[in-house]
Short mmCIF file of C-alpha atoms and ligand atoms in Angstrom, two decimals:
data_model
loop_
_atom_site.label_atom_id
_atom_site.label_comp_id
_atom_site.label_asym_id
_atom_site.label_seq_id
_atom_site.Cartn_x
_atom_site.Cartn_y
_atom_site.Cartn_z
CA MET A 919 31.82 -26.95 20.80
CA ALA A 920 29.02 -27.93 23.19
CA LYS A 921 28.83 -24.29 24.36
CA GLU A 922 27.72 -23.12 20.92
CA LYS A 923 24.00 -22.27 20.87
CA LEU A 924 22.33 -24.72 18.51
CA THR A 925 18.71 -23.71 18.73
CA TYR A 926 17.13 -20.78 16.91
CA GLU A 927 14.69 -18.40 18.55
CA ARG A 928 13.11 -15.21 17.33
CA LYS A 929 13.87 -12.11 19.40
CA LEU A 930 11.50 -9.48 20.74
CA VAL A 931 12.63 -6.11 19.44
CA TRP A 932 12.19 -4.34 22.81
CA ASP A 933 14.64 -6.82 24.37
CA VAL A 934 17.28 -5.93 21.79
CA PHE A 935 16.80 -2.21 21.13
CA SER A 936 18.81 0.28 23.18
CA ASP A 937 16.89 3.24 24.62
CA ALA A 938 18.20 5.34 21.73
CA GLU A 939 16.95 2.80 19.21
CA LYS A 940 13.57 2.66 20.89
CA GLY A 941 13.40 6.45 20.63
CA ALA A 942 14.44 6.31 16.99
CA ALA A 943 11.74 3.72 16.29
CA PHE A 944 9.06 5.94 17.85
CA ASP A 945 10.32 8.99 15.92
CA PHE A 946 10.34 7.06 12.67
CA ALA A 947 6.77 5.95 13.35
CA SER A 948 5.62 9.58 13.76
CA GLY A 949 6.79 10.47 10.27
CA TYR A 950 5.17 7.32 8.93
CA ARG A 951 1.88 8.11 10.65
CA ARG A 952 1.80 11.55 9.02
CA PHE A 953 2.46 9.91 5.65
CA ILE A 954 -0.37 7.36 5.82
CA SER A 955 -2.74 9.98 7.24
CA GLU A 956 -2.13 12.20 4.23
CA VAL A 957 -1.61 9.67 1.44
CA LYS A 958 -4.57 7.40 0.73
CA THR A 959 -4.29 6.49 -2.95
CA GLU A 960 -1.47 5.48 -5.28
CA LYS A 961 -1.70 8.82 -7.09
CA GLU A 962 -1.34 10.72 -3.81
CA ALA A 963 1.66 8.52 -2.93
CA VAL A 964 3.34 9.38 -6.25
CA VAL A 965 2.80 13.10 -5.67
CA TRP A 966 4.09 12.89 -2.06
CA VAL A 967 7.21 10.85 -2.85
CA ARG A 968 8.09 12.93 -5.89
CA LYS A 969 7.85 16.13 -3.85
CA GLU A 970 10.04 14.72 -1.06
CA ALA A 971 12.55 13.42 -3.61
CA GLU A 972 12.80 16.82 -5.29
CA LYS A 973 13.55 18.39 -1.89
CA LYS A 974 16.46 15.93 -1.64
CA GLY A 975 17.88 16.91 -5.02
CA PHE A 976 16.26 14.33 -7.32
CA SER A 977 15.21 15.34 -10.81
CA GLU A 978 13.07 13.73 -13.47
CA LEU A 979 14.93 11.25 -15.67
CA SER A 980 15.51 12.76 -19.10
CA GLU A 981 17.60 11.99 -22.17
CA SER A 982 19.29 15.38 -22.10
CA ARG A 983 20.23 15.92 -18.46
CA LYS A 984 22.55 13.51 -16.74
CA SER A 985 21.86 13.31 -13.05
CA LYS A 986 22.81 10.70 -10.46
CA LYS A 987 19.58 11.03 -8.52
CA VAL A 988 16.51 10.61 -10.68
CA TYR A 989 12.88 9.60 -10.66
CA LEU A 990 10.33 8.70 -13.31
CA ALA A 991 6.59 8.33 -12.89
CA ASN A 992 4.66 5.75 -14.87
CA ARG A 993 1.55 7.78 -15.74
CA SER A 994 0.48 9.15 -12.39
CA SER A 995 0.14 5.86 -10.51
CA ALA A 996 3.61 4.29 -10.19
CA LEU A 997 7.06 5.72 -9.55
CA ALA A 998 10.68 4.63 -9.85
CA LEU A 999 13.64 6.38 -8.23
CA ALA A 1000 17.32 5.63 -8.69
CA ILE A 1001 20.69 6.67 -7.32
CA THR A 1002 23.55 5.75 -9.63
CA GLY A 1003 26.11 3.55 -7.90
CA LYS A 1004 29.90 3.48 -8.04
CA ARG A 1005 29.81 0.30 -10.07
CA PRO A 1006 28.36 0.21 -13.59
CA ILE A 1007 24.84 -1.08 -14.11
CA ARG A 1008 26.19 -4.24 -15.76
CA ASP A 1009 27.36 -5.37 -12.28
CA GLY A 1010 23.72 -5.48 -11.18
CA VAL A 1011 21.40 -3.22 -9.23
CA ARG A 1012 19.59 -3.29 -5.87
CA ILE A 1013 15.82 -2.94 -6.20
CA ILE A 1014 13.15 -2.60 -3.54
CA ILE A 1015 9.63 -2.76 -4.92
CA SER A 1016 6.50 -1.99 -2.92
CA HIS A 1017 2.91 -1.33 -3.89
CA ILE A 1018 1.06 1.90 -3.19
CA ASP A 1019 -2.51 0.81 -3.92
CA ALA A 1020 -4.75 -0.53 -1.13
CA PRO A 1021 -8.21 -2.09 -0.84
CA ARG A 1022 -11.05 0.45 -1.03
CA LEU A 1023 -14.42 1.21 -2.61
CA ASP A 1024 -14.05 2.58 -6.15
CA LEU A 1025 -16.88 4.55 -7.73
CA LYS A 1026 -18.59 2.93 -10.71
CA PRO A 1027 -18.39 4.81 -14.05
CA GLN A 1028 -22.01 5.94 -13.59
CA PRO A 1029 -22.20 6.14 -9.81
CA LEU A 1030 -24.87 8.69 -8.97
CA ILE A 1031 -28.32 7.41 -7.99
CA ASP A 1032 -31.29 8.91 -6.23
CA GLU A 1033 -33.64 6.84 -4.07
CA GLU A 1034 -36.33 7.82 -1.57
CA GLY A 1035 -35.08 11.36 -1.13
CA LEU A 1036 -31.47 10.26 -0.62
CA SER A 1037 -28.62 10.31 -3.07
CA PHE A 1038 -25.93 7.61 -3.24
CA LEU A 1039 -22.76 6.81 -5.15
CA LYS A 1040 -22.55 3.22 -6.36
CA THR A 1041 -19.19 1.51 -5.82
CA HIS A 1042 -17.29 -1.54 -6.99
CA TYR A 1043 -14.87 -2.67 -4.32
CA TYR A 1044 -11.16 -2.81 -5.20
CA GLY A 1045 -9.00 -5.62 -3.85
CA GLY A 1046 -9.75 -8.37 -1.36
CA ILE A 1047 -12.07 -7.02 1.31
CA LYS A 1048 -14.46 -8.47 3.88
CA LYS A 1049 -17.41 -6.37 2.75
CA TYR A 1050 -19.09 -6.25 6.16
CA GLN A 1051 -16.08 -4.30 7.51
CA TRP A 1052 -16.76 -1.33 5.23
CA VAL A 1053 -20.27 -0.40 6.36
CA THR A 1054 -21.11 2.23 9.03
CA LYS A 1055 -17.66 3.86 8.86
CA PRO A 1056 -16.85 7.51 8.16
CA LEU A 1057 -15.40 7.45 4.64
CA SER A 1058 -13.65 10.12 2.62
CA LEU A 1059 -13.55 10.48 -1.14
CA HIS A 1060 -10.19 10.72 -2.92
CA GLY A 1061 -9.22 10.83 -6.56
CA VAL A 1062 -9.31 12.64 -9.84
CA VAL A 1063 -11.86 13.55 -12.46
CA VAL A 1064 -10.46 14.25 -15.91
CA LEU A 1065 -12.67 16.48 -18.03
CA LYS A 1066 -13.08 15.91 -21.77
CA SER A 1067 -10.68 18.83 -22.29
CA GLY A 1068 -7.98 16.92 -20.38
CA VAL A 1069 -8.17 19.23 -17.38
CA LYS A 1070 -7.66 17.22 -14.20
CA LYS A 1071 -9.72 17.98 -11.09
CA GLU A 1072 -8.24 16.62 -7.89
CA ILE A 1073 -10.73 15.78 -5.20
CA VAL A 1074 -10.31 15.07 -1.49
CA ILE A 1075 -13.41 15.35 0.68
CA GLY A 1076 -13.76 14.21 4.27
CA GLU A 1077 -10.27 14.42 5.72
CA LYS A 1078 -10.36 17.79 7.45
CA GLU A 1079 -12.26 18.14 10.73
CA ASN A 1080 -14.73 20.60 9.19
CA GLU A 1081 -15.38 18.58 6.03
CA PRO A 1082 -18.34 16.21 5.69
CA VAL A 1083 -17.81 12.46 5.33
CA LEU A 1084 -19.68 9.72 3.47
CA THR A 1085 -20.83 6.32 4.70
CA VAL A 1086 -22.28 2.97 3.64
CA THR A 1087 -25.33 2.13 5.74
CA ASP A 1088 -26.20 -1.24 7.27
CA LEU A 1089 -29.35 -2.88 8.63
CA LEU A 1090 -30.33 -2.40 12.24
CA PRO A 1091 -30.10 -5.62 14.33
CA HIS A 1092 -33.85 -5.53 14.96
CA LEU A 1093 -34.58 -6.24 11.29
CA ALA A 1094 -31.45 -8.21 10.42
CA LYS A 1095 -32.80 -11.69 11.19
CA ASP A 1096 -32.34 -12.93 7.62
CA GLN A 1097 -29.04 -11.09 7.14
CA MET A 1098 -27.59 -12.53 10.36
CA GLU A 1099 -28.29 -16.06 9.20
CA LYS A 1100 -26.36 -15.58 5.96
CA LYS A 1101 -22.72 -16.54 5.53
CA MET A 1102 -20.39 -13.67 6.39
CA SER A 1103 -19.25 -13.46 2.76
CA GLU A 1104 -22.86 -12.90 1.68
CA ALA A 1105 -24.24 -10.83 4.55
CA VAL A 1106 -23.30 -7.57 2.81
CA ASP A 1107 -23.86 -7.68 -0.92
CA GLY A 1108 -21.35 -5.95 -3.24
CA GLU A 1109 -24.20 -4.04 -4.85
CA SER A 1110 -25.25 -2.67 -1.44
CA LEU A 1111 -21.94 -0.88 -0.92
CA ASN A 1112 -23.52 2.45 -1.83
CA LEU A 1113 -22.18 5.68 -0.38
CA LEU A 1114 -24.77 7.98 1.15
CA ILE A 1115 -23.87 11.44 -0.09
CA ALA A 1116 -26.83 13.81 0.13
CA SER A 1117 -30.42 14.46 1.11
CA LEU A 1118 -31.13 18.07 0.13
CA PRO A 1119 -33.31 18.39 -3.00
CA VAL A 1120 -33.46 21.24 -5.49
CA PRO A 1121 -36.67 23.28 -4.95
CA LYS A 1122 -39.83 22.09 -6.69
CA LYS A 1123 -40.51 23.86 -9.98
CA LYS A 1124 -43.19 26.59 -9.92
CA GLY A 1125 -46.60 25.17 -10.78
CA LYS A 1126 -45.40 21.60 -10.08
CA GLU A 1127 -46.07 21.50 -6.36
CA GLY A 1128 -47.23 17.88 -6.65
CA GLU A 1129 -43.79 16.83 -7.97
CA SER A 1130 -42.11 13.98 -6.08
CA ALA A 1131 -38.60 14.14 -4.66
CA LYS A 1132 -37.40 11.72 -7.35
CA ASN A 1133 -34.09 12.88 -8.83
CA ARG A 1134 -34.29 16.26 -7.14
CA VAL A 1135 -31.55 15.32 -4.66
CA LYS A 1136 -29.38 13.99 -7.49
CA GLU A 1137 -30.00 17.25 -9.34
CA ALA A 1138 -28.88 19.17 -6.26
CA VAL A 1139 -25.71 17.05 -5.97
CA LEU A 1140 -24.90 17.68 -9.63
CA ARG A 1141 -25.36 21.43 -9.15
CA LEU A 1142 -23.04 21.30 -6.13
CA LEU A 1143 -20.40 19.36 -8.07
CA TYR A 1144 -20.65 21.77 -10.96
CA GLN A 1145 -20.36 24.84 -8.72
CA THR A 1146 -17.44 23.41 -6.74
CA TYR A 1147 -15.42 21.57 -9.37
CA GLY A 1148 -16.99 22.32 -12.77
CA ILE A 1149 -17.91 18.64 -13.09
CA LYS A 1150 -20.97 17.28 -14.94
CA GLU A 1151 -22.41 13.76 -14.55
CA GLU A 1152 -20.71 12.57 -17.77
CA ASP A 1153 -17.31 13.66 -16.40
CA LEU A 1154 -17.57 10.98 -13.71
CA ILE A 1155 -17.04 8.43 -16.49
CA SER A 1156 -13.42 9.56 -16.89
CA ALA A 1157 -12.57 9.52 -13.20
CA GLU A 1158 -10.73 7.51 -10.59
CA LEU A 1159 -12.58 8.18 -7.37
CA ALA A 1160 -12.41 5.97 -4.31
CA ALA A 1161 -13.95 5.92 -0.85
CA VAL A 1162 -11.44 5.20 1.91
CA PRO A 1163 -11.57 5.42 5.71
CA ALA A 1164 -11.66 9.10 6.73
CA GLY A 1165 -9.30 10.73 9.17
CA PRO A 1166 -5.75 10.27 10.38
CA ALA A 1167 -3.94 7.12 11.51
CA ARG A 1168 -3.68 6.86 15.29
CA GLU A 1169 -1.25 5.59 17.86
CA LEU A 1170 -2.65 2.38 19.27
CA GLY A 1171 -2.29 0.99 22.78
CA LEU A 1172 -1.86 2.59 26.19
CA ASP A 1173 1.91 2.47 25.60
CA ARG A 1174 1.52 3.92 22.07
CA SER A 1175 3.64 1.10 20.65
CA LEU A 1176 1.34 0.25 17.71
CA ILE A 1177 -0.28 2.12 14.83
CA LEU A 1178 -3.90 1.88 13.72
CA GLY A 1179 -4.55 3.15 10.23
CA TYR A 1180 -5.77 2.57 6.71
CA GLY A 1181 -3.63 1.43 3.77
CA GLN A 1182 -0.64 0.10 5.72
CA ASP A 1183 -0.56 -2.82 3.24
CA ASP A 1184 1.60 -1.78 1.58
CA ARG A 1185 2.35 1.88 2.07
CA ILE A 1186 4.24 0.91 5.22
CA CYS A 1187 6.84 -0.69 2.93
CA ALA A 1188 6.68 2.17 0.43
CA TYR A 1189 7.52 4.60 3.24
CA ALA A 1190 10.20 2.41 4.85
CA SER A 1191 11.90 1.68 1.51
CA PHE A 1192 11.85 5.32 0.44
CA GLN A 1193 13.37 6.50 3.74
CA ALA A 1194 16.05 3.76 3.56
CA PHE A 1195 16.73 4.66 -0.07
CA LEU A 1196 17.33 8.31 0.89
CA GLU A 1197 19.34 7.43 4.00
CA ALA A 1198 21.69 4.99 2.25
CA GLY A 1199 23.69 7.92 0.89
CA ASP A 1200 24.46 9.47 -2.48
CA LYS A 1201 27.23 7.07 -3.43
CA PRO A 1202 25.99 3.50 -3.06
CA GLU A 1203 28.19 0.67 -4.31
CA TYR A 1204 25.47 -0.60 -6.64
CA THR A 1205 22.81 1.49 -8.31
CA SER A 1206 19.85 1.68 -5.89
CA VAL A 1207 16.32 1.55 -7.21
CA CYS A 1208 13.18 2.29 -5.21
CA LEU A 1209 10.09 1.26 -7.15
CA MET A 1210 6.47 1.77 -6.16
CA VAL A 1211 3.76 0.11 -8.20
CA ASP A 1212 -0.02 0.11 -8.42
CA LYS A 1213 -2.71 -2.57 -8.96
CA GLU A 1214 -1.10 -5.22 -6.74
CA GLU A 1215 -4.37 -5.70 -4.89
CA ILE A 1216 -6.16 -6.71 -8.09
CA GLY A 1217 -3.52 -9.10 -9.37
CA SER A 1218 -0.83 -6.75 -10.71
CA GLU A 1219 -2.60 -6.41 -14.04
CA GLY A 1220 -2.55 -3.13 -15.95
CA ILE A 1221 -0.02 -0.56 -17.13
CA SER A 1222 0.81 0.87 -13.71
CA SER A 1223 1.36 -2.60 -12.21
CA ALA A 1224 4.48 -4.66 -11.54
CA GLN A 1225 3.78 -6.59 -14.74
CA SER A 1226 4.19 -3.60 -17.04
CA GLY A 1227 7.44 -2.97 -18.90
CA PHE A 1228 8.12 0.15 -16.85
CA LEU A 1229 11.06 -1.11 -14.77
CA SER A 1230 13.04 -2.29 -17.82
CA LEU A 1231 12.34 0.94 -19.65
CA PHE A 1232 13.43 2.97 -16.62
CA LEU A 1233 16.70 1.04 -16.18
CA CYS A 1234 17.56 1.03 -19.90
CA GLN A 1235 16.97 4.75 -20.09
CA LEU A 1236 18.88 5.37 -16.85
CA ALA A 1237 21.97 3.48 -17.95
CA GLY A 1238 21.69 4.08 -21.69
CA ILE A 1239 21.72 0.33 -22.36
CA THR A 1240 19.77 -2.09 -24.54
CA GLU A 1241 17.30 -4.76 -23.36
CA THR A 1242 19.97 -7.45 -23.84
CA GLU A 1243 22.49 -5.55 -21.76
CA LEU A 1244 19.80 -5.05 -19.14
CA ALA A 1245 19.10 -8.79 -19.03
CA ARG A 1246 22.80 -9.36 -18.25
CA SER A 1247 22.58 -6.82 -15.44
CA LEU A 1248 19.40 -8.23 -13.94
CA VAL A 1249 20.87 -11.69 -13.54
CA LYS A 1250 23.40 -10.11 -11.17
CA SER A 1251 20.81 -7.98 -9.39
CA TYR A 1252 19.07 -8.44 -6.05
CA ALA A 1253 15.51 -7.44 -5.26
CA ILE A 1254 13.26 -7.21 -2.25
CA SER A 1255 9.56 -7.47 -2.83
CA ALA A 1256 8.65 -5.26 0.11
CA ASP A 1257 5.25 -6.32 1.33
CA VAL A 1258 3.48 -7.08 4.56
CA ASN A 1259 2.71 -10.48 6.02
CA ALA A 1260 -0.11 -11.60 8.32
CA GLY A 1261 0.91 -11.52 11.98
CA LEU A 1262 -0.21 -14.26 14.33
CA ASP A 1263 -3.42 -13.03 15.95
CA PRO A 1264 -3.87 -14.70 19.36
CA SER A 1265 -7.65 -14.53 18.86
CA TYR A 1266 -7.39 -16.54 15.63
CA ARG A 1267 -4.53 -18.94 16.23
CA GLU A 1268 -6.19 -21.72 14.29
CA VAL A 1269 -5.28 -20.26 10.87
CA THR A 1270 -1.56 -20.12 11.59
CA GLU A 1271 1.12 -22.67 12.33
CA ALA A 1272 2.79 -21.59 15.56
CA GLN A 1273 6.43 -22.21 14.71
CA ASN A 1274 6.40 -20.47 11.33
CA ALA A 1275 3.87 -17.67 11.76
CA PRO A 1276 5.35 -14.18 12.18
CA ARG A 1277 4.59 -12.26 15.41
CA LEU A 1278 4.17 -8.54 15.87
CA GLY A 1279 7.18 -7.16 17.70
CA TYR A 1280 9.72 -9.70 16.56
CA GLY A 1281 11.23 -7.71 13.73
CA THR A 1282 10.71 -7.53 10.02
CA VAL A 1283 9.52 -10.69 8.32
CA VAL A 1284 11.49 -12.60 5.70
CA THR A 1285 9.00 -14.67 3.72
CA LYS A 1286 10.83 -17.25 1.63
CA TYR A 1287 7.70 -18.19 -0.28
CA THR A 1288 4.05 -17.13 -0.38
CA GLY A 1289 1.37 -18.78 -2.51
CA HIS A 1290 -1.18 -21.38 -1.45
CA GLY A 1291 -1.58 -25.16 -1.22
CA GLY A 1292 1.79 -26.65 -2.17
CA LYS A 1293 3.50 -23.26 -2.63
CA PHE A 1294 1.40 -22.83 -5.76
CA GLY A 1295 1.82 -19.48 -7.50
CA SER A 1296 4.69 -18.35 -5.29
CA SER A 1297 8.15 -17.12 -6.15
CA GLU A 1298 10.43 -18.94 -3.75
CA ALA A 1299 13.75 -17.37 -2.84
CA GLY A 1300 16.73 -19.71 -3.16
CA ALA A 1301 18.78 -20.88 -0.16
CA GLU A 1302 21.85 -18.96 -1.39
CA TYR A 1303 19.98 -15.66 -1.49
CA VAL A 1304 18.48 -16.24 1.97
CA ALA A 1305 21.98 -17.02 3.32
CA TYR A 1306 23.26 -13.76 1.79
CA LEU A 1307 20.52 -11.83 3.59
CA ARG A 1308 21.28 -13.61 6.90
CA ARG A 1309 24.89 -12.41 6.61
CA LEU A 1310 23.83 -8.92 5.63
CA PHE A 1311 21.30 -8.56 8.46
CA GLU A 1312 23.80 -9.84 11.01
CA LYS A 1313 26.36 -7.29 9.81
CA HIS A 1314 23.85 -4.44 10.12
CA ARG A 1315 22.19 -5.71 13.33
CA VAL A 1316 18.74 -6.08 11.77
CA ILE A 1317 16.13 -7.89 13.86
CA TRP A 1318 14.13 -10.19 11.63
CA GLN A 1319 12.04 -13.34 11.73
CA THR A 1320 10.77 -15.85 9.20
CA GLY A 1321 7.19 -15.93 8.04
CA GLU A 1322 4.66 -17.98 6.18
CA LEU A 1323 1.22 -16.81 5.09
CA GLY A 1324 -1.07 -18.97 7.24
CA LYS A 1325 -1.43 -22.68 7.75
CA ILE A 1326 -1.10 -24.98 4.76
CA ASP A 1327 -4.33 -25.18 2.76
CA LYS A 1328 -6.04 -22.46 4.84
CA GLY A 1329 -5.88 -19.93 2.02
CA GLY A 1330 -2.88 -17.91 0.96
CA GLY A 1331 -1.82 -15.05 -1.22
CA GLY A 1332 0.88 -13.64 -3.43
CA THR A 1333 2.96 -10.55 -3.92
CA VAL A 1334 4.78 -8.88 -6.82
CA ALA A 1335 7.87 -11.04 -6.11
CA LYS A 1336 7.10 -13.38 -9.00
CA TYR A 1337 7.00 -10.55 -11.54
CA LEU A 1338 10.55 -9.51 -10.64
CA ALA A 1339 11.71 -13.13 -10.53
CA ARG A 1340 10.25 -13.54 -14.00
CA GLN A 1341 12.82 -10.96 -15.17
CA ASN A 1342 15.52 -13.22 -13.70
CA ILE A 1343 16.21 -11.11 -10.62
CA GLU A 1344 16.90 -12.81 -7.25
CA THR A 1345 13.83 -11.79 -5.25
CA ILE A 1346 12.50 -12.28 -1.75
CA ASP A 1347 9.53 -10.96 0.22
CA ILE A 1348 10.37 -8.81 3.25
CA GLY A 1349 8.12 -6.54 5.31
CA PRO A 1350 6.41 -6.17 8.66
CA ALA A 1351 3.57 -8.34 9.93
CA LEU A 1352 0.18 -6.67 10.35
CA LEU A 1353 -3.02 -7.53 12.17
CA SER A 1354 -6.45 -6.95 10.59
CA MET A 1355 -4.84 -6.81 7.15
CA HIS A 1356 -7.08 -5.44 4.36
CA SER A 1357 -9.54 -4.04 6.90
CA PRO A 1358 -10.31 -0.30 7.07
CA TYR A 1359 -8.00 -0.03 10.10
CA GLU A 1360 -4.90 -2.20 9.93
CA VAL A 1361 -2.52 -2.63 12.88
CA SER A 1362 1.25 -2.34 12.67
CA HIS A 1363 4.00 -2.42 15.30
CA LYS A 1364 6.43 0.50 15.63
CA GLY A 1365 9.37 -1.80 16.38
CA ASP A 1366 8.69 -3.90 13.29
CA LEU A 1367 8.35 -0.80 11.12
CA TYR A 1368 11.77 0.39 12.31
CA CYS A 1369 13.32 -3.05 11.74
CA THR A 1370 11.87 -3.06 8.24
CA TYR A 1371 13.48 0.30 7.55
CA ARG A 1372 16.78 -0.99 8.97
CA ALA A 1373 16.57 -4.13 6.81
CA PHE A 1374 16.01 -2.02 3.68
CA LEU A 1375 18.85 0.28 4.65
CA ALA A 1376 21.17 -2.71 5.07
CA PHE A 1377 20.07 -4.00 1.67
CA TYR A 1378 20.93 -0.73 -0.10
CA LYS A 1379 24.21 -0.35 1.78
CA GLY A 1380 25.32 -3.94 1.19
MN1 MN B 1498 0.55 -6.13 -0.06
MN1 MN B 1499 -2.77 -6.77 0.12
#
């Protein structure tokens, strides 16, 4: 009795992994790095996942064709995939939901301005950012412009080595006396997040040699856009264009054990859940659902978000059941809200509570509740569900740790967990811890990424 270990300690993944597992973790991270280097918006994630799913034999959900491996996109910004299980839907399903949007600078509906011989695109930032982090970086432009005719123009500029990039300028230190004395939250104004995009004017008109440069650069930009894409200024009104950090994600650290890259919150979970979903096999016990939603970073509002009726519609259509029958199924279902947590940063210990803060390298993070001040606004997982996951993770040798989002009353945040819980589905937050979350270059840990994948795989396998 006395020999039984009574204390609990988190474990460092490198102390537990075999050499083969360490190799597998590094291999898994390479595929992930390619994914986040290529996919920088929710729409691009939908296209990428759908293409990969089709390669694996998935087809679009339709009334006429019965298939066991299906997907359905919600518009072009969210996606659900399912593999029909051995048991009927009324026995419950297994759902992993992640979000595929990330903080960025969205273009305003009328973005193009011309000032002092330079042309800029005005932006409205999307999601929770520290604005000062987004200046003086090479940025690329991603998105779509939909013409009045309905024709969709897809745009990606600034990712290839030979393509130009955009940037938001900042004041030089020599003249920043007033700016430096401002609070960090006010040092860079939202209305100053303008993307520098051009400086070449159209030629002066004959006989108007005295003409100023005013609007001639804008005119030149419009001509360029028209020649390249067939886009006029008015077309930018029906567009979703965003500036994001340009270039690929990189291996980080002399030992290459970490990843530095944009949009890891939460495409790291989208990737890990999708790979686990595929790997869990074609005949799961329970129907497996892999759901990727948009708009989490702005409060999960809107039709492509976790609050839309898309999941119920998808499941009803998949199983050919009514809303009432679905409600009976959901009460027996389990869900993981797959999202990242904030890792303890040794340079900023004061915002975390040492015993409960997740560390990089100690496995995927099980976050029983999020929210702020008194668990407000969080969806807390019940003790029974957490116990079930402890059993499951032990069975599948998953390395995991507990997590909280910061010290009490130091701030906080939420995930989509509460929107699943609202549908009466047992839900818990699981995902890796990141450093520099919501910055242009977030940091993840290869061991944690692999543990997250293993946790999701265990969840689908049961
Ligand atoms: Mn997130
Ligand atoms: Mn986030």
